[in-house]
Short mmCIF file of C-alpha atoms in Angstrom, two decimals:
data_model
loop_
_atom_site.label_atom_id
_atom_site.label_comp_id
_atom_site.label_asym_id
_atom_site.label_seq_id
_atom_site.Cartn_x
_atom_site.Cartn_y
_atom_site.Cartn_z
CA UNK A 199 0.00 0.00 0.00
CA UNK A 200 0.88 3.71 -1.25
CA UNK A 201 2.11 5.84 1.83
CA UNK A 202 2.95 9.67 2.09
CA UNK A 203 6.19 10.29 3.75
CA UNK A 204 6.38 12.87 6.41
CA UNK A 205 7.25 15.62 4.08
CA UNK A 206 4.15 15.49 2.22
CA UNK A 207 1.61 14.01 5.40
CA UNK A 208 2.84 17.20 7.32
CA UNK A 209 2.32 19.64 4.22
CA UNK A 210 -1.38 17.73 3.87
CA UNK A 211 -2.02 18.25 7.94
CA UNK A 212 -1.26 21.57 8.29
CA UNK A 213 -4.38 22.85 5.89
CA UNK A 214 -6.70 19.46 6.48
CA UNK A 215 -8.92 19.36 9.30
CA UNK A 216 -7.71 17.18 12.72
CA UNK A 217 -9.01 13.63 13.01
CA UNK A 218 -12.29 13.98 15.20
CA UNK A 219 -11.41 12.64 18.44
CA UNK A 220 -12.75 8.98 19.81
CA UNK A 221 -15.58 9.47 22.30
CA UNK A 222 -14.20 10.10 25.74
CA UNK A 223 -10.85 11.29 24.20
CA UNK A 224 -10.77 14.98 25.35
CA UNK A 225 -9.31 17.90 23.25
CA UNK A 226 -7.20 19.80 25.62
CA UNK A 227 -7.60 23.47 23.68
CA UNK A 228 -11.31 23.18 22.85
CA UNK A 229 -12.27 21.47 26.25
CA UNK A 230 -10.73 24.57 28.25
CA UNK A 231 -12.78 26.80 25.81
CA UNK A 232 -16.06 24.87 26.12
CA UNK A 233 -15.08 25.04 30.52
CA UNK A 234 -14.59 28.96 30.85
CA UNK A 235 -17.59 29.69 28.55
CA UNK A 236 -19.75 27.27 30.66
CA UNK A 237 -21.03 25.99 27.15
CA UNK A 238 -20.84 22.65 25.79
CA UNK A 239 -18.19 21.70 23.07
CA UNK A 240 -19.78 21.99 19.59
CA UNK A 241 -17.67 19.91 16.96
CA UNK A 242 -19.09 21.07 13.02
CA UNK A 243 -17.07 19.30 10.49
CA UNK A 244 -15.80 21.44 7.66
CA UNK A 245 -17.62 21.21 4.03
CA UNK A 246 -15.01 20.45 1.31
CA UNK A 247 -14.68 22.79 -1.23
CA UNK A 248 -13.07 22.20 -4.65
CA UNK A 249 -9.49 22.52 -3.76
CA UNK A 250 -10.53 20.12 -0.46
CA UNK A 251 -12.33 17.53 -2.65
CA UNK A 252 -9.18 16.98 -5.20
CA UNK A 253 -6.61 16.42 -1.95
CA UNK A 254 -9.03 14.29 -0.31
CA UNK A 255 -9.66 11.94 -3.96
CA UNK A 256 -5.38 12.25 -4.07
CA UNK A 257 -4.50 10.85 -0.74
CA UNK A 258 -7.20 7.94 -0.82
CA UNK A 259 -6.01 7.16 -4.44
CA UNK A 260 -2.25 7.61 -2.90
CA UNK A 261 -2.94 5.37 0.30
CA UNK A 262 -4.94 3.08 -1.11
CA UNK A 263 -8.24 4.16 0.92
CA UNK A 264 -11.73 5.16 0.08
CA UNK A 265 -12.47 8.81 0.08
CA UNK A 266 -15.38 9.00 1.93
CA UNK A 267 -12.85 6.77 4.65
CA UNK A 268 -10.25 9.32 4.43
CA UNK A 269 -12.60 12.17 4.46
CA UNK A 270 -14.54 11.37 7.96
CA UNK A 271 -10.86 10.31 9.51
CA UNK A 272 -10.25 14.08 8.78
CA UNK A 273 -13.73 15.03 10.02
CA UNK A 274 -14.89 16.40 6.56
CA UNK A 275 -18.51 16.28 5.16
CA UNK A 276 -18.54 16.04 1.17
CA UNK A 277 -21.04 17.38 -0.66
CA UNK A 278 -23.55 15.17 -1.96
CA UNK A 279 -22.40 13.05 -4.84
CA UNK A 280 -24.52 12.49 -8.12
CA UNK A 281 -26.43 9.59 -8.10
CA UNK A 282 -25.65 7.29 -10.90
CA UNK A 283 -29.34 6.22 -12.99
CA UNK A 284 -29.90 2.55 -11.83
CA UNK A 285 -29.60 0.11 -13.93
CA UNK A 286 -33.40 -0.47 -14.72
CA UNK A 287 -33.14 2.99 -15.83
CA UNK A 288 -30.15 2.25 -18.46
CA UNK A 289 -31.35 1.40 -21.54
CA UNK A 290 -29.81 -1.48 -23.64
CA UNK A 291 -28.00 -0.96 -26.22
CA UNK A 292 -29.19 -2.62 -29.45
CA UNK A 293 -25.97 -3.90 -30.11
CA UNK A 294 -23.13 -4.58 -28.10
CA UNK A 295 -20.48 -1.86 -27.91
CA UNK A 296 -16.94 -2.07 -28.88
CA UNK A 297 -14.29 -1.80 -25.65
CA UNK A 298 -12.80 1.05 -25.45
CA UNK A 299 -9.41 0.80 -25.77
CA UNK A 300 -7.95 1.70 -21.95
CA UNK A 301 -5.53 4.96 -21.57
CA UNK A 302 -2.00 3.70 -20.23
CA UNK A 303 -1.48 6.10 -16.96
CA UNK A 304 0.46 9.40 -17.27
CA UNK A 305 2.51 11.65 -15.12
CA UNK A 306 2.03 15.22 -14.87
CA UNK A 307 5.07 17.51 -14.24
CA UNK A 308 4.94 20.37 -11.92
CA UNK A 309 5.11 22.56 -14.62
CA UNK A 310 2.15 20.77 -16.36
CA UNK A 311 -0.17 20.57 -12.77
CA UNK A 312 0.11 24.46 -12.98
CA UNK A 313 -0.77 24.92 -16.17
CA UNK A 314 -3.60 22.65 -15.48
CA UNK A 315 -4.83 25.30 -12.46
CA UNK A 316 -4.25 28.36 -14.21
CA UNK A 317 -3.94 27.97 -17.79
CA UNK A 318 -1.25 27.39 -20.68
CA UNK A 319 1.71 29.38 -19.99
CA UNK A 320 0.20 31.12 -16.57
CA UNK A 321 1.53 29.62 -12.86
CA UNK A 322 -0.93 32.49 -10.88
CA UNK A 323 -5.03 32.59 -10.80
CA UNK A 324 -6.90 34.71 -13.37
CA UNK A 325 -4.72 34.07 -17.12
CA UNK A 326 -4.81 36.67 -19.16
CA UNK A 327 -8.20 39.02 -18.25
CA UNK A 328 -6.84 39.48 -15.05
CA UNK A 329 -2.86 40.04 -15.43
CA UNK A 330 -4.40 42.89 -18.09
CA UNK A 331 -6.55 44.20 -15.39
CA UNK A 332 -3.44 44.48 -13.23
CA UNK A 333 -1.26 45.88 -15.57
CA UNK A 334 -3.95 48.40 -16.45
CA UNK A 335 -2.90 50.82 -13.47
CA UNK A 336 0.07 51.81 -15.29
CA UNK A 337 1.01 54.50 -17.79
CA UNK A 338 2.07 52.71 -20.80
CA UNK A 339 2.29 55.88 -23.05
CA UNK A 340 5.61 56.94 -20.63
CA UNK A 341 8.58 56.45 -22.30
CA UNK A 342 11.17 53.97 -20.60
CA UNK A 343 11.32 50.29 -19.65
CA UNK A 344 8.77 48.07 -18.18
CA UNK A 345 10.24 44.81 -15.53
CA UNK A 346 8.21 42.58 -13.96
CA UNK A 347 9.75 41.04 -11.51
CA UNK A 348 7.50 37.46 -10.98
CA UNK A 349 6.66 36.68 -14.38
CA UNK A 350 6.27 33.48 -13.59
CA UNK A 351 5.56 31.11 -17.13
CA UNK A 352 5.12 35.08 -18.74
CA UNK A 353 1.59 34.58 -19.53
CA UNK A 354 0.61 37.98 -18.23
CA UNK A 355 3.56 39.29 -19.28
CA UNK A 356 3.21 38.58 -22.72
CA UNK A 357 -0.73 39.27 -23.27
CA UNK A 358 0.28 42.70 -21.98
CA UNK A 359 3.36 43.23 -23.97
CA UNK A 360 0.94 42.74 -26.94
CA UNK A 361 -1.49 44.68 -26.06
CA UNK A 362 0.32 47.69 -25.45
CA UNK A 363 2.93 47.33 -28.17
CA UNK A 364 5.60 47.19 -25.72
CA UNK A 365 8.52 45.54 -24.63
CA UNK A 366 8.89 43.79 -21.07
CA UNK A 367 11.91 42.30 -19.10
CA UNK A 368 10.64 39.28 -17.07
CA UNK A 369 12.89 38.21 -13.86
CA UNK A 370 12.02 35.06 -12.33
CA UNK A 371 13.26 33.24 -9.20
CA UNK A 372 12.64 29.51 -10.34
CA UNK A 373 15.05 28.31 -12.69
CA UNK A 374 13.09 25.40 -14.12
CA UNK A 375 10.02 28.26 -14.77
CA UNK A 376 12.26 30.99 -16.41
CA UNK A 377 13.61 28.51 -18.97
CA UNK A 378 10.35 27.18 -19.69
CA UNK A 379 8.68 31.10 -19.69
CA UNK A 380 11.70 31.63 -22.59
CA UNK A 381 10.68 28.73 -24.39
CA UNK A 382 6.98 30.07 -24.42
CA UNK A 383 7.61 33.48 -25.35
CA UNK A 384 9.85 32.34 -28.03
CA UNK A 385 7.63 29.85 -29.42
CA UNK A 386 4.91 32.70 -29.80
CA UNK A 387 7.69 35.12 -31.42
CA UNK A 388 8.52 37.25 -28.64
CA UNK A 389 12.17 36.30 -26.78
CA UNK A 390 12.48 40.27 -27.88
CA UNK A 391 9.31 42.20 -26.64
CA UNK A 392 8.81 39.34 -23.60
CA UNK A 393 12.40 37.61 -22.48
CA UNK A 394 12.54 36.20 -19.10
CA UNK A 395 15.29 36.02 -17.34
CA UNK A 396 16.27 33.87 -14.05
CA UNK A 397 17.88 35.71 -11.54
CA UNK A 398 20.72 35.13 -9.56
CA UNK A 399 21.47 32.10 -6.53
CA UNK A 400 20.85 34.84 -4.54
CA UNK A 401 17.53 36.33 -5.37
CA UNK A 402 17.09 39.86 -7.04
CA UNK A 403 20.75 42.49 -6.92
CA UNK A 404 20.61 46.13 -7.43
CA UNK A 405 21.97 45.22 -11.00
CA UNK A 406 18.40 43.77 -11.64
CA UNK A 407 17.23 47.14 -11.79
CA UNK A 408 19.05 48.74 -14.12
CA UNK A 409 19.51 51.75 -15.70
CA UNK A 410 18.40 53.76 -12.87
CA UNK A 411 15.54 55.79 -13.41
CA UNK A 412 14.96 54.38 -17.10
CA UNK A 413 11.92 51.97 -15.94
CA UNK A 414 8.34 53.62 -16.79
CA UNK A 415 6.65 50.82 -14.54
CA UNK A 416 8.02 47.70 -12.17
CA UNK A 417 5.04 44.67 -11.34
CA UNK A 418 4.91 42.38 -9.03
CA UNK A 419 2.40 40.02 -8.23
CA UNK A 420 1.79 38.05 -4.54
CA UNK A 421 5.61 38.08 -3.48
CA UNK A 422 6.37 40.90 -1.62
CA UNK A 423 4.76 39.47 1.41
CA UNK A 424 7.51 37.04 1.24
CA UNK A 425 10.63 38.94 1.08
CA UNK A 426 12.71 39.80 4.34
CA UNK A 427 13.65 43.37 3.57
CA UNK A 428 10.56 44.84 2.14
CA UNK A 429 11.75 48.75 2.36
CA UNK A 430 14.65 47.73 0.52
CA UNK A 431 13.06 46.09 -2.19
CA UNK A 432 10.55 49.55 -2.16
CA UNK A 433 13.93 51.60 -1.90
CA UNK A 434 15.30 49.57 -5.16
CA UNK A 435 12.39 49.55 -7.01
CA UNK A 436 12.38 53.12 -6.47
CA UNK A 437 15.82 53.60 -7.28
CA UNK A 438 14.79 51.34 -10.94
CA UNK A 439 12.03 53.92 -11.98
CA UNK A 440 11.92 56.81 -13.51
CA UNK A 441 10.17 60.27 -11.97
CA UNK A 442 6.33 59.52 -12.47
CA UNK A 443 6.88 56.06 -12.99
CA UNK A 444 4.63 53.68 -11.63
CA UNK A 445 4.89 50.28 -9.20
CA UNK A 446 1.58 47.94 -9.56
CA UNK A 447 1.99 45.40 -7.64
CA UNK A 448 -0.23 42.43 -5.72
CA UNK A 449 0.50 41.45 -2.68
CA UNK A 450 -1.29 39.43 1.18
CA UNK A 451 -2.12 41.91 3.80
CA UNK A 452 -3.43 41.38 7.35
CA UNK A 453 -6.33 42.97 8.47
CA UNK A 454 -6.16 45.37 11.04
CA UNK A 455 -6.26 44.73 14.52
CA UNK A 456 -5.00 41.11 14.25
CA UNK A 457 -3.18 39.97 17.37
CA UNK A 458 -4.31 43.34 19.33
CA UNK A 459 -8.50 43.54 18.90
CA UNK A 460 -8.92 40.14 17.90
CA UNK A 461 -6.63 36.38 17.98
CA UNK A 462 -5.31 35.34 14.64
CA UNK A 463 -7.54 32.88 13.38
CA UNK A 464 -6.04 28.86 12.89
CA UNK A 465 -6.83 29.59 8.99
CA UNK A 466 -4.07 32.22 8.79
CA UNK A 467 -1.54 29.89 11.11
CA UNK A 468 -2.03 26.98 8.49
CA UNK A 469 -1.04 30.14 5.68
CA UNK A 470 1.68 30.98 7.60
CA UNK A 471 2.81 27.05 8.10
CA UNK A 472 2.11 25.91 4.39
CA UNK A 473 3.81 29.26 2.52
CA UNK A 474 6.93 27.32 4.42
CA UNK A 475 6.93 29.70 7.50
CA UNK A 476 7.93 33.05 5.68
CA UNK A 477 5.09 34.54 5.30
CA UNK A 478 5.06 37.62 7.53
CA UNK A 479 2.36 40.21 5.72
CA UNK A 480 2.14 43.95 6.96
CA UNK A 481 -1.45 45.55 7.67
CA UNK A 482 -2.59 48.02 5.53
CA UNK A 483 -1.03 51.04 8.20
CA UNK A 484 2.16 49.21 7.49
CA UNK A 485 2.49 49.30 4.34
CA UNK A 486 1.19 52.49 3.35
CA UNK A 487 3.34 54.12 5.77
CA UNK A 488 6.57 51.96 4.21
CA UNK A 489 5.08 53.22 0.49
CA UNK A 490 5.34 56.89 1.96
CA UNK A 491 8.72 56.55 3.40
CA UNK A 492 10.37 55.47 0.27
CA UNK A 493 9.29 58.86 -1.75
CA UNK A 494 6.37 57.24 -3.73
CA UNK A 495 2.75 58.55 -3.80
CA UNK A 496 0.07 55.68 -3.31
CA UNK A 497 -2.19 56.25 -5.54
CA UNK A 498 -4.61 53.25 -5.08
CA UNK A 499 -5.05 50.34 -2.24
CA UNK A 500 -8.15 48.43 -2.99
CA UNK A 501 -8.87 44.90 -1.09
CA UNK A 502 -9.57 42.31 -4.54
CA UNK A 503 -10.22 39.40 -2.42
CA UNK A 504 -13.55 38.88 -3.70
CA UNK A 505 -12.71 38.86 -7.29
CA UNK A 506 -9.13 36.37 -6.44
CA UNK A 507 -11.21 33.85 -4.75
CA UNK A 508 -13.18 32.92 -7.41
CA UNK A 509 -9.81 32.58 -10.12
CA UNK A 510 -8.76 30.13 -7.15
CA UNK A 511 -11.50 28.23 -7.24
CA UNK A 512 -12.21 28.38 -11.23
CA UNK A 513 -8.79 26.97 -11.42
CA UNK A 514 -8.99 23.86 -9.09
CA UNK A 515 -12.63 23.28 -11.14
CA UNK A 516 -10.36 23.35 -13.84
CA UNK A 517 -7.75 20.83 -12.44
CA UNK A 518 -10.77 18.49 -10.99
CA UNK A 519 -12.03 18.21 -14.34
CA UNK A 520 -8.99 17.01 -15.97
CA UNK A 521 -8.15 14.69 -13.03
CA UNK A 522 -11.87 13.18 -13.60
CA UNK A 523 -10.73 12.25 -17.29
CA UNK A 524 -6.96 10.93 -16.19
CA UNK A 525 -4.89 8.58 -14.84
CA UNK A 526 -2.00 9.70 -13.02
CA UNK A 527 0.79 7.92 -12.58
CA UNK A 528 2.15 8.03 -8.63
CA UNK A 529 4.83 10.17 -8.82
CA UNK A 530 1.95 13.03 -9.59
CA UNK A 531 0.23 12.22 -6.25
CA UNK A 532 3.08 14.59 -4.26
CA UNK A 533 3.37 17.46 -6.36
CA UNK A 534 -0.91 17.56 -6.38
CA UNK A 535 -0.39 17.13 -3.05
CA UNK A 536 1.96 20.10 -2.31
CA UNK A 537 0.45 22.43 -4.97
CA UNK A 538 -3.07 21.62 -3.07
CA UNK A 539 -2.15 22.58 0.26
CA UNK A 540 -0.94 25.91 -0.36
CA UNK A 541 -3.52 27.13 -2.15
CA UNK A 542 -6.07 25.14 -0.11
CA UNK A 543 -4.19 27.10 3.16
CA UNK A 544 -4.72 30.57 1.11
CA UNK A 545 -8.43 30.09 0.12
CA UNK A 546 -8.97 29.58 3.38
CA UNK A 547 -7.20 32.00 5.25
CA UNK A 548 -8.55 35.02 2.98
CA UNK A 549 -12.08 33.53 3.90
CA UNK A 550 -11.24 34.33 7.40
CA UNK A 551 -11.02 38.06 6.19
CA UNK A 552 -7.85 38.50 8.16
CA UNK A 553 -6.05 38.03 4.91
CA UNK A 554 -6.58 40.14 1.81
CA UNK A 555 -5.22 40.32 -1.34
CA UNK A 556 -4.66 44.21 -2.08
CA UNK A 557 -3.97 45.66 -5.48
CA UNK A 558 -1.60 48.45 -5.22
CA UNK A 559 -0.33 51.57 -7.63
CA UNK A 560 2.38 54.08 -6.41
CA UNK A 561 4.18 56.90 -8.12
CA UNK A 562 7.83 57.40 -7.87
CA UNK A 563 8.47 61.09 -6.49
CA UNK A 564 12.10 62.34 -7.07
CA UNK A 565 14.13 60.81 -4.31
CA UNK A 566 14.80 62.96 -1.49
CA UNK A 567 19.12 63.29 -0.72
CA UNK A 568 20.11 63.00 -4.22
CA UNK A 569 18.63 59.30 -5.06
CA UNK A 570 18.68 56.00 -2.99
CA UNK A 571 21.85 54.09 -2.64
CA UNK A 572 22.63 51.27 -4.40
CA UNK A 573 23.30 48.22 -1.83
CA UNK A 574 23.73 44.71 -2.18
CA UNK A 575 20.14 43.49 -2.10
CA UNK A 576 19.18 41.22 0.66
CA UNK A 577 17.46 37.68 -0.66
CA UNK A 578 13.93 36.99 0.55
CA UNK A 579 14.11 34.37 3.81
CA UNK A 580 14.24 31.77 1.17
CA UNK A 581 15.67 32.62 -2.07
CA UNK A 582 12.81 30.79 -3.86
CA UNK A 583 9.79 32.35 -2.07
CA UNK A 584 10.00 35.68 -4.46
CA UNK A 585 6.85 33.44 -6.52
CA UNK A 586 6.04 32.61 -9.77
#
C-alpha cells in the first residue's frame, strides 16, 4: 500500500482538518474553551470545497483508501455526490459496444499541474483578463522600460506586452520556470518584446534594476509578502524607476487589529505554516506608511479578495475536471499534493477576512538626498519564495 512520507503528510495536515477525536478522548484546547464559557463543546465538520475535494480523492487514491474513509478520519462532510441512474433505468444498447481501448497512466510535471490550475503558460489565478486588469494601473504611453519582476511562465507578461505594443523584461526566481517562460515566449515570437530572465542564486541584486531611473513601470504580483527586507526592495524599485513612474503590484495583507483587537484565526496559522513559514504580511497602516517613506505617492489600495477567490476556485474546477478524465501515474500524487495545500491554506485564510489580497499603484516622487543608494540586495528568507 501507497504511503505519504512525512514531508508530504505534514504539508497535507497543516491545511486538512484534525481527526475527530474517539468518544471520551478529550481535546485539551477546545475542552478549556467549552469550561470557561460554561457551554458545551460543539464539533461542526468542515464542508469540502473544490481545492478540499481533489486532496481528499489524491491521498485515498495515494494510500490506497476510500475517500469518503479518508474524508470522515479528517472530520470532513462532502457534498452530496450524483447519483448514478440505476440500472433499470439504463437502456440497452441494441448492439453490443466495442471496448474502449484503456488509456496507459500518465505523469504530470509540476510545470504541467500548474498549467492545469491556471492555464497554458500562466503559474498564478486569473490568465490573461486578469494580469491585463493588473497591468492596467500603469502609464504605458511613458517612455522607458517596463520589468516585472515574478513573471512566472510570462503569460501575463506577454498578453500585456501585446497589447500595449511594448517591450517587457521578465525576472524570475525559479530556474526550471524561467527557462520554460523563454521557451513560451519564443515559441509565440517574442524572446524580444517578452524575455525572461532567471535571476541570480541569490535572489534579485541592485543590478536587476538597471539603468536607474529608465523603468516607466516595475510589477509584481503576490511576493512581496515574502521577502525579508521589504523597504529595501521599495527603496530599489524606487531607485529602478523613472520620476512619475509607476509600481503595480499584488501582494497578502493582514487585516487590522489582528493579534491586538482580535486572535489570529487557525486559517491564517495553516497560511503561515504551508507558505513554508515566511510569510510575515504587513497591515494596511504598514504598508502604506513603508510606500510613503520610500518617496512614492500611493495612488490606489483596494482589497480584490472577492474577485481572487473565485480565479482560485475556477482553477482547481479546472484541475478536478482534468483529473476526472486521467490517470495519473504516482509520482503526480506529491506534487498535487503540495500544490493543493498551499492554495487550499490561502483560500482559506482570505475567507477568514484577516487576509486580503490588495492591489496596489504608487508613483515614484524624485528621491529625497540626491537618489537611494545602491546596496547589495538582501534575498527573501528563502531565495525561492520571491513566486512565480
Amino acid at each position: 500500500m501507497r504511503k505519504l512520507n512525512a514531508m508530504q503528510r505534514s504539508a497535507v495536515e497543516k491545511t486538512l482538518a484534525k481527526r475527530p477525536k474517539p468518544p471520551g478522548e478529550a481535546d485539551d484546547s477546545d475542552g478549556a474553551d467549552a469550561k470557561s464559557s460554561g457551554k458545551p463543546e460543539k464539533k461542526r465538520a468542515k464542508e469540502a470545497g473544490t481545492v478540499m475535494e481533489i486532496l481528499l480523492r489524491v491521498i485515498a487514491w495515494w494510500e490506497g483508501m476510500e475517500t469518503d474513509d479518508v474524508a470522515r478520519a479528517k472530520g470532513i462532510t462532502r457534498k452530496a455526490q450524483k447519483q448514478k441512474p440505476s440500472s433499470a433505468a439504463i437502456k440497452k444498447p441494441a448492439a453490443p459496444a466495442m471496448p474502449e481501448k484503456a488509456e496507459p497512466p500518465k505523469s504530470l510535471s509540476r510545470l504541467e499541474i500548474i498549467q492545469e490550475l491556471w492555464g497554458p503558460g500562466f503559474s498564478l489565478p486569473g490568465s490573461a483578463d486578469f494580469a491585463l486588469r493588473v497591468a492596467s494601473l500603469a502609464d504605458f504611453t511613458r517612455k522607458g522600460r517596463f520589468l516585472d519582476l515574478t513573471p512566472g511562465l510570462g503569460g501575463g507578461m506577454r498578453a500585456v506586452a501585446a497589447k500595449h505594443g511594448v517591450s517587457i523584461l521578465g525576472i524570475e526566481h525559479d530556474l526550471e520556470i524561467a527557462a520554460e517562460a523563454m521557451r513560451l515566449s519564443a515559441k509565440e515570437g517574442m524572446s524580444e518584446t517578452a524575455p525572461v530572465h532567471a535571476c541570480g542564486p541569490d535572489g534579485l541584486e541592485p543590478a536587476d534594476f538597471n539603468p536607474a531611473g529608465g523603468h516607466a513601470a516595475i510589477f509584481m504580483r503576490e511576493a512581496m509578502f515574502a521577502v525579508a527586507d521589504r523597504e529595501k526592495m521599495l527603496a530599489e524599485i524606487h531607485r529602478g524607476l523613472c520620476d512619475g513612474g509607476s509600481l503595480v503590484l499584488t501582494d497578502f495583507v493582514l487585516a487590522d487589529g489582528i493579534d491586538t483587537e482580535m486572535d489570529e484565526a487557525a486559517a491564517l496559522t495553516a497560511w503561515r505554516a504551508a507558505e513554508g513559514g515566511i510569510a510575515s504580511p504587513w497591515s494596511e497602516a504598514e504598508y502604506r506608511q513603508a510606500i510613503a517613506a520610500q518617496d512614492y505617492k500611493l495612488e490606489s489600495f483596494a482589497d480584490i479578495s472577492s474577485e481572487y477567490l473565485p480565479l482560485i476556485q475556477a482553477g482547481w474546477r479546472q484541475l478536478h475536471d482534468c483529473l476526472q478524465n486521467a490517470k495519473l501515474l504516482p509520482e503526480t500524487a506529491p506534487t498535487l499534493i503540495e500544490e493543493g495545500a498551499v492554495w487550499l491554506a490561502r483560500s482559506q485564510a482570505l475567507e477568514t477576512k484577516q487576509l486580503r489580497l490588495v492591489l496596489i499603484r504608487a508613483i515614484r516622487l524624485p528621491a529625497r538626498n540626491g537618489g537611494a543608494e545602491a546596496g547589495e540586495y538582501p534575498a527573501s528568507q528563502d531565495a525561492g519564495d520571491i513566486d512565480e
